[in-house]
């Protein structure tokens, strides 16, 4: 990738996808690509990214937590408010890019389509917590639910989300794809079923115009 002056134009990028889509490997790849292009980048994640956010994440993922759907939704946005205040807005203001492993598009997919919370309520919280701020580019790693489940099968004990039934993850996938279809300016759908090298080619192409 060419060197550039993109640090003068901070960008907010997010990586999304169902379970087992390969976000962790690919976020690291993207970070290296951006650094190689001369971009100063802050890599972070949701839920999490701050001390409080990581505490909320632990509660959200703990299979022992008894959370009703609205509580889960509000905890996602509580973690997000803290994350925006402590990490994301300051980084963008400093001229850094932000590369975030999941953001509000995950809330629409998981709490909206997955749990069945009215998307309009999520939109209200989005505006309340974020104001006008939205990711400039959402990279959606897409793959069939069964393939993702097989990939995570070998990991440790499932967390509170990973325990959900296949039908839940199908709604999540469909929800993500609907968002992508409705907002092609911001979303790029990456076929995550192909080899890592081909996934990474797609990721490069999906951010090339921003650099
Ligand atoms: P991870 O798998 O990316 O580490 O994320 C942890 C889980 O949190 C994952 O199962 C998706 C879920 N999640 C939501 O349900 N809503 C959200 O808004 C976010 C950011 C994550």
GROMACS .gro file of C-alpha atoms and ligand atoms in nm:
model
  232
    1UNK     CA    1   0.000   0.000   0.000
    2UNK     CA    2   0.130   0.350  -0.074
    3UNK     CA    3   0.248   0.587   0.196
    4UNK     CA    4  -0.001   0.864   0.245
    5UNK     CA    5  -0.113   1.148   0.467
    6UNK     CA    6  -0.418   0.963   0.596
    7UNK     CA    7  -0.333   1.047   0.955
    8UNK     CA    8  -0.482   1.390   0.875
    9UNK     CA    9  -0.812   1.221   0.805
   10UNK     CA   10  -0.887   0.985   1.092
   11UNK     CA   11  -1.106   0.693   1.010
   12UNK     CA   12  -1.322   0.470   1.223
   13UNK     CA   13  -1.321   0.110   1.095
   14UNK     CA   14  -1.498  -0.187   1.250
   15UNK     CA   15  -1.479  -0.559   1.194
   16UNK     CA   16  -1.796  -0.763   1.236
   17UNK     CA   17  -1.908  -1.118   1.184
   18UNK     CA   18  -2.062  -1.423   1.344
   19UNK     CA   19  -1.885  -1.662   1.574
   20UNK     CA   20  -1.581  -1.830   1.416
   21UNK     CA   21  -1.554  -1.581   1.127
   22UNK     CA   22  -1.185  -1.512   1.201
   23UNK     CA   23  -1.204  -1.159   1.340
   24UNK     CA   24  -0.905  -1.190   1.573
   25UNK     CA   25  -0.662  -1.308   1.304
   26UNK     CA   26  -0.786  -1.054   1.055
   27UNK     CA   27  -0.793  -0.753   1.285
   28UNK     CA   28  -0.425  -0.809   1.345
   29UNK     CA   29  -0.366  -0.836   0.970
   30UNK     CA   30  -0.553  -0.510   0.911
   31UNK     CA   31  -0.359  -0.334   1.186
   32UNK     CA   32  -0.032  -0.435   1.018
   33UNK     CA   33  -0.156  -0.321   0.677
   34UNK     CA   34  -0.258   0.018   0.813
   35UNK     CA   35   0.069   0.067   0.999
   36UNK     CA   36   0.258  -0.025   0.680
   37UNK     CA   37   0.057   0.243   0.499
   38UNK     CA   38   0.176   0.504   0.751
   39UNK     CA   39  -0.143   0.518   0.954
   40UNK     CA   40  -0.137   0.553   1.330
   41UNK     CA   41  -0.402   0.312   1.449
   42UNK     CA   42  -0.566   0.228   1.780
   43UNK     CA   43  -0.700  -0.127   1.793
   44UNK     CA   44  -0.974  -0.195   2.040
   45UNK     CA   45  -1.282  -0.409   2.093
   46UNK     CA   46  -1.642  -0.420   2.211
   47UNK     CA   47  -1.776  -0.499   2.453
   48UNK     CA   48  -1.458  -0.389   2.627
   49UNK     CA   49  -1.174  -0.152   2.544
   50UNK     CA   50  -1.174   0.020   2.886
   51UNK     CA   51  -1.141  -0.109   3.242
   52UNK     CA   52  -1.515  -0.074   3.300
   53UNK     CA   53  -1.593  -0.209   2.954
   54UNK     CA   54  -1.390  -0.522   3.018
   55UNK     CA   55  -1.571  -0.570   3.352
   56UNK     CA   56  -1.904  -0.538   3.171
   57UNK     CA   57  -1.778  -0.778   2.903
   58UNK     CA   58  -1.696  -1.039   3.168
   59UNK     CA   59  -2.052  -1.011   3.303
   60UNK     CA   60  -2.203  -1.019   2.954
   61UNK     CA   61  -2.015  -1.334   2.854
   62UNK     CA   62  -2.042  -1.517   3.188
   63UNK     CA   63  -2.277  -1.811   3.152
   64UNK     CA   64  -2.378  -1.756   3.516
   65UNK     CA   65  -2.518  -1.405   3.447
   66UNK     CA   66  -2.896  -1.382   3.451
   67UNK     CA   67  -2.954  -1.088   3.216
   68UNK     CA   68  -3.286  -0.995   3.065
   69UNK     CA   69  -3.263  -0.876   2.705
   70UNK     CA   70  -3.299  -0.505   2.788
   71UNK     CA   71  -3.027  -0.531   3.053
   72UNK     CA   72  -2.797  -0.695   2.798
   73UNK     CA   73  -2.871  -0.419   2.548
   74UNK     CA   74  -2.812  -0.140   2.801
   75UNK     CA   75  -2.488  -0.297   2.922
   76UNK     CA   76  -2.361  -0.303   2.561
   77UNK     CA   77  -2.436   0.067   2.533
   78UNK     CA   78  -2.298   0.145   2.881
   79UNK     CA   79  -1.969  -0.016   2.781
   80UNK     CA   80  -1.985   0.172   2.450
   81UNK     CA   81  -2.043   0.512   2.615
   82UNK     CA   82  -1.734   0.461   2.831
   83UNK     CA   83  -1.534   0.336   2.533
   84UNK     CA   84  -1.628   0.637   2.321
   85UNK     CA   85  -1.540   0.877   2.601
   86UNK     CA   86  -1.212   0.717   2.707
   87UNK     CA   87  -1.072   0.568   2.386
   88UNK     CA   88  -1.250   0.620   2.055
   89UNK     CA   89  -1.324   0.994   2.049
   90UNK     CA   90  -0.984   1.092   2.196
   91UNK     CA   91  -0.804   0.871   1.941
   92UNK     CA   92  -0.994   1.021   1.647
   93UNK     CA   93  -0.933   1.371   1.787
   94UNK     CA   94  -0.558   1.296   1.800
   95UNK     CA   95  -0.568   1.204   1.431
   96UNK     CA   96  -0.541   0.828   1.487
   97UNK     CA   97  -0.750   0.573   1.305
   98UNK     CA   98  -0.958   0.342   1.518
   99UNK     CA   99  -0.996  -0.025   1.431
  100UNK     CA  100  -1.263  -0.176   1.652
  101UNK     CA  101  -1.351  -0.543   1.687
  102UNK     CA  102  -1.732  -0.508   1.680
  103UNK     CA  103  -1.945  -0.199   1.746
  104UNK     CA  104  -2.312  -0.098   1.727
  105UNK     CA  105  -2.374  -0.298   1.409
  106UNK     CA  106  -2.325  -0.603   1.635
  107UNK     CA  107  -2.595  -0.470   1.866
  108UNK     CA  108  -2.841  -0.448   1.576
  109UNK     CA  109  -2.752  -0.804   1.473
  110UNK     CA  110  -2.732  -0.974   1.816
  111UNK     CA  111  -2.970  -0.780   2.039
  112UNK     CA  112  -3.197  -0.673   1.753
  113UNK     CA  113  -3.222  -0.966   1.514
  114UNK     CA  114  -3.089  -1.229   1.754
  115UNK     CA  115  -3.282  -1.142   2.071
  116UNK     CA  116  -3.572  -0.970   1.896
  117UNK     CA  117  -3.541  -0.621   2.046
  118UNK     CA  118  -3.709  -0.356   1.832
  119UNK     CA  119  -3.444  -0.204   1.604
  120UNK     CA  120  -3.593   0.141   1.658
  121UNK     CA  121  -3.507   0.125   2.029
  122UNK     CA  122  -3.149   0.039   1.937
  123UNK     CA  123  -3.142   0.332   1.696
  124UNK     CA  124  -3.254   0.563   1.979
  125UNK     CA  125  -2.971   0.443   2.203
  126UNK     CA  126  -2.726   0.471   1.914
  127UNK     CA  127  -2.814   0.838   1.868
  128UNK     CA  128  -2.812   0.904   2.243
  129UNK     CA  129  -2.471   0.747   2.303
  130UNK     CA  130  -2.294   0.824   1.975
  131UNK     CA  131  -2.455   1.142   1.848
  132UNK     CA  132  -2.359   1.155   1.480
  133UNK     CA  133  -2.058   0.924   1.510
  134UNK     CA  134  -2.079   0.607   1.298
  135UNK     CA  135  -1.803   0.380   1.167
  136UNK     CA  136  -1.677   0.498   0.827
  137UNK     CA  137  -1.639   0.138   0.712
  138UNK     CA  138  -1.784  -0.184   0.849
  139UNK     CA  139  -1.600  -0.496   0.734
  140UNK     CA  140  -1.837  -0.787   0.768
  141UNK     CA  141  -1.671  -1.129   0.769
  142UNK     CA  142  -1.952  -1.351   0.646
  143UNK     CA  143  -1.980  -1.727   0.652
  144UNK     CA  144  -2.254  -1.987   0.695
  145UNK     CA  145  -2.349  -2.043   1.058
  146UNK     CA  146  -2.263  -2.415   1.051
  147UNK     CA  147  -1.909  -2.341   0.928
  148UNK     CA  148  -1.854  -2.084   1.204
  149UNK     CA  149  -1.987  -2.318   1.471
  150UNK     CA  150  -1.756  -2.591   1.354
  151UNK     CA  151  -1.459  -2.353   1.371
  152UNK     CA  152  -1.532  -2.250   1.732
  153UNK     CA  153  -1.611  -2.604   1.834
  154UNK     CA  154  -1.253  -2.670   1.939
  155UNK     CA  155  -1.224  -2.365   2.168
  156UNK     CA  156  -1.277  -2.367   2.545
  157UNK     CA  157  -1.619  -2.371   2.713
  158UNK     CA  158  -1.877  -2.165   2.522
  159UNK     CA  159  -1.958  -1.818   2.659
  160UNK     CA  160  -2.312  -1.686   2.717
  161UNK     CA  161  -2.353  -1.599   2.345
  162UNK     CA  162  -2.176  -1.903   2.201
  163UNK     CA  163  -2.423  -2.123   2.391
  164UNK     CA  164  -2.711  -1.993   2.177
  165UNK     CA  165  -2.886  -2.221   1.929
  166UNK     CA  166  -2.806  -2.226   1.558
  167UNK     CA  167  -3.132  -2.041   1.485
  168UNK     CA  168  -3.010  -1.744   1.691
  169UNK     CA  169  -2.690  -1.722   1.486
  170UNK     CA  170  -2.885  -1.755   1.164
  171UNK     CA  171  -3.091  -1.449   1.264
  172UNK     CA  172  -2.765  -1.268   1.351
  173UNK     CA  173  -2.614  -1.352   1.012
  174UNK     CA  174  -2.929  -1.254   0.823
  175UNK     CA  175  -2.944  -0.931   1.024
  176UNK     CA  176  -2.585  -0.839   0.941
  177UNK     CA  177  -2.644  -0.910   0.571
  178UNK     CA  178  -2.959  -0.697   0.573
  179UNK     CA  179  -2.765  -0.408   0.727
  180UNK     CA  180  -2.496  -0.448   0.459
  181UNK     CA  181  -2.753  -0.452   0.183
  182UNK     CA  182  -2.922  -0.140   0.320
  183UNK     CA  183  -2.596   0.054   0.357
  184UNK     CA  184  -2.352  -0.044   0.080
  185UNK     CA  185  -2.161   0.285   0.120
  186UNK     CA  186  -2.029   0.185   0.461
  187UNK     CA  187  -2.042  -0.196   0.458
  188UNK     CA  188  -1.812  -0.437   0.277
  189UNK     CA  189  -1.908  -0.803   0.291
  190UNK     CA  190  -1.604  -1.030   0.301
  191UNK     CA  191  -1.647  -1.396   0.209
  192UNK     CA  192  -1.484  -1.567   0.507
  193UNK     CA  193  -1.525  -1.922   0.376
  194UNK     CA  194  -1.221  -1.897   0.146
  195UNK     CA  195  -0.850  -1.932   0.238
  196UNK     CA  196  -0.694  -1.680   0.477
  197UNK     CA  197  -0.490  -1.533   0.191
  198UNK     CA  198  -0.806  -1.470  -0.010
  199UNK     CA  199  -0.989  -1.324   0.289
  200UNK     CA  200  -0.698  -1.085   0.336
  201UNK     CA  201  -0.701  -0.986  -0.033
  202UNK     CA  202  -1.065  -0.892   0.010
  203UNK     CA  203  -0.985  -0.693   0.325
  204UNK     CA  204  -0.713  -0.499   0.143
  205UNK     CA  205  -0.953  -0.418  -0.137
  206UNK     CA  206  -1.220  -0.315   0.113
  207UNK     CA  207  -1.006  -0.042   0.270
  208UNK     CA  208  -0.796   0.060  -0.033
  209UNK     CA  209  -1.012   0.363  -0.119
  210UNK     CA  210  -0.971   0.502   0.233
  211UNK     CA  211  -0.592   0.504   0.216
  212LIG     P1  212  -1.647  -1.141   2.040
  212LIG     O1  213  -1.695  -1.274   2.001
  212LIG     O2  214  -1.626  -1.054   1.924
  212LIG     O3  215  -1.535  -1.143   2.136
  212LIG     O4  216  -1.770  -1.065   2.114
  212LIG     C1  217  -1.828  -1.113   2.228
  212LIG     C2  218  -1.973  -1.141   2.209
  212LIG     O5  219  -2.049  -1.022   2.230
  212LIG     C3  220  -2.014  -1.194   2.072
  212LIG     O6  221  -2.082  -1.316   2.092
  212LIG     C4  222  -2.109  -1.093   2.018
  212LIG     C5  223  -2.157  -1.018   2.140
  212LIG     N1  224  -2.196  -0.879   2.118
  212LIG     C6  225  -2.330  -0.845   2.120
  212LIG     O7  226  -2.415  -0.932   2.141
  212LIG     N2  227  -2.365  -0.715   2.101
  212LIG     C7  228  -2.275  -0.616   2.082
  212LIG     O8  229  -2.313  -0.499   2.066
  212LIG     C8  230  -2.135  -0.652   2.079
  212LIG     C9  231  -2.033  -0.545   2.058
  212LIG    C10  232  -2.101  -0.784   2.097
   0.00000   0.00000   0.00000
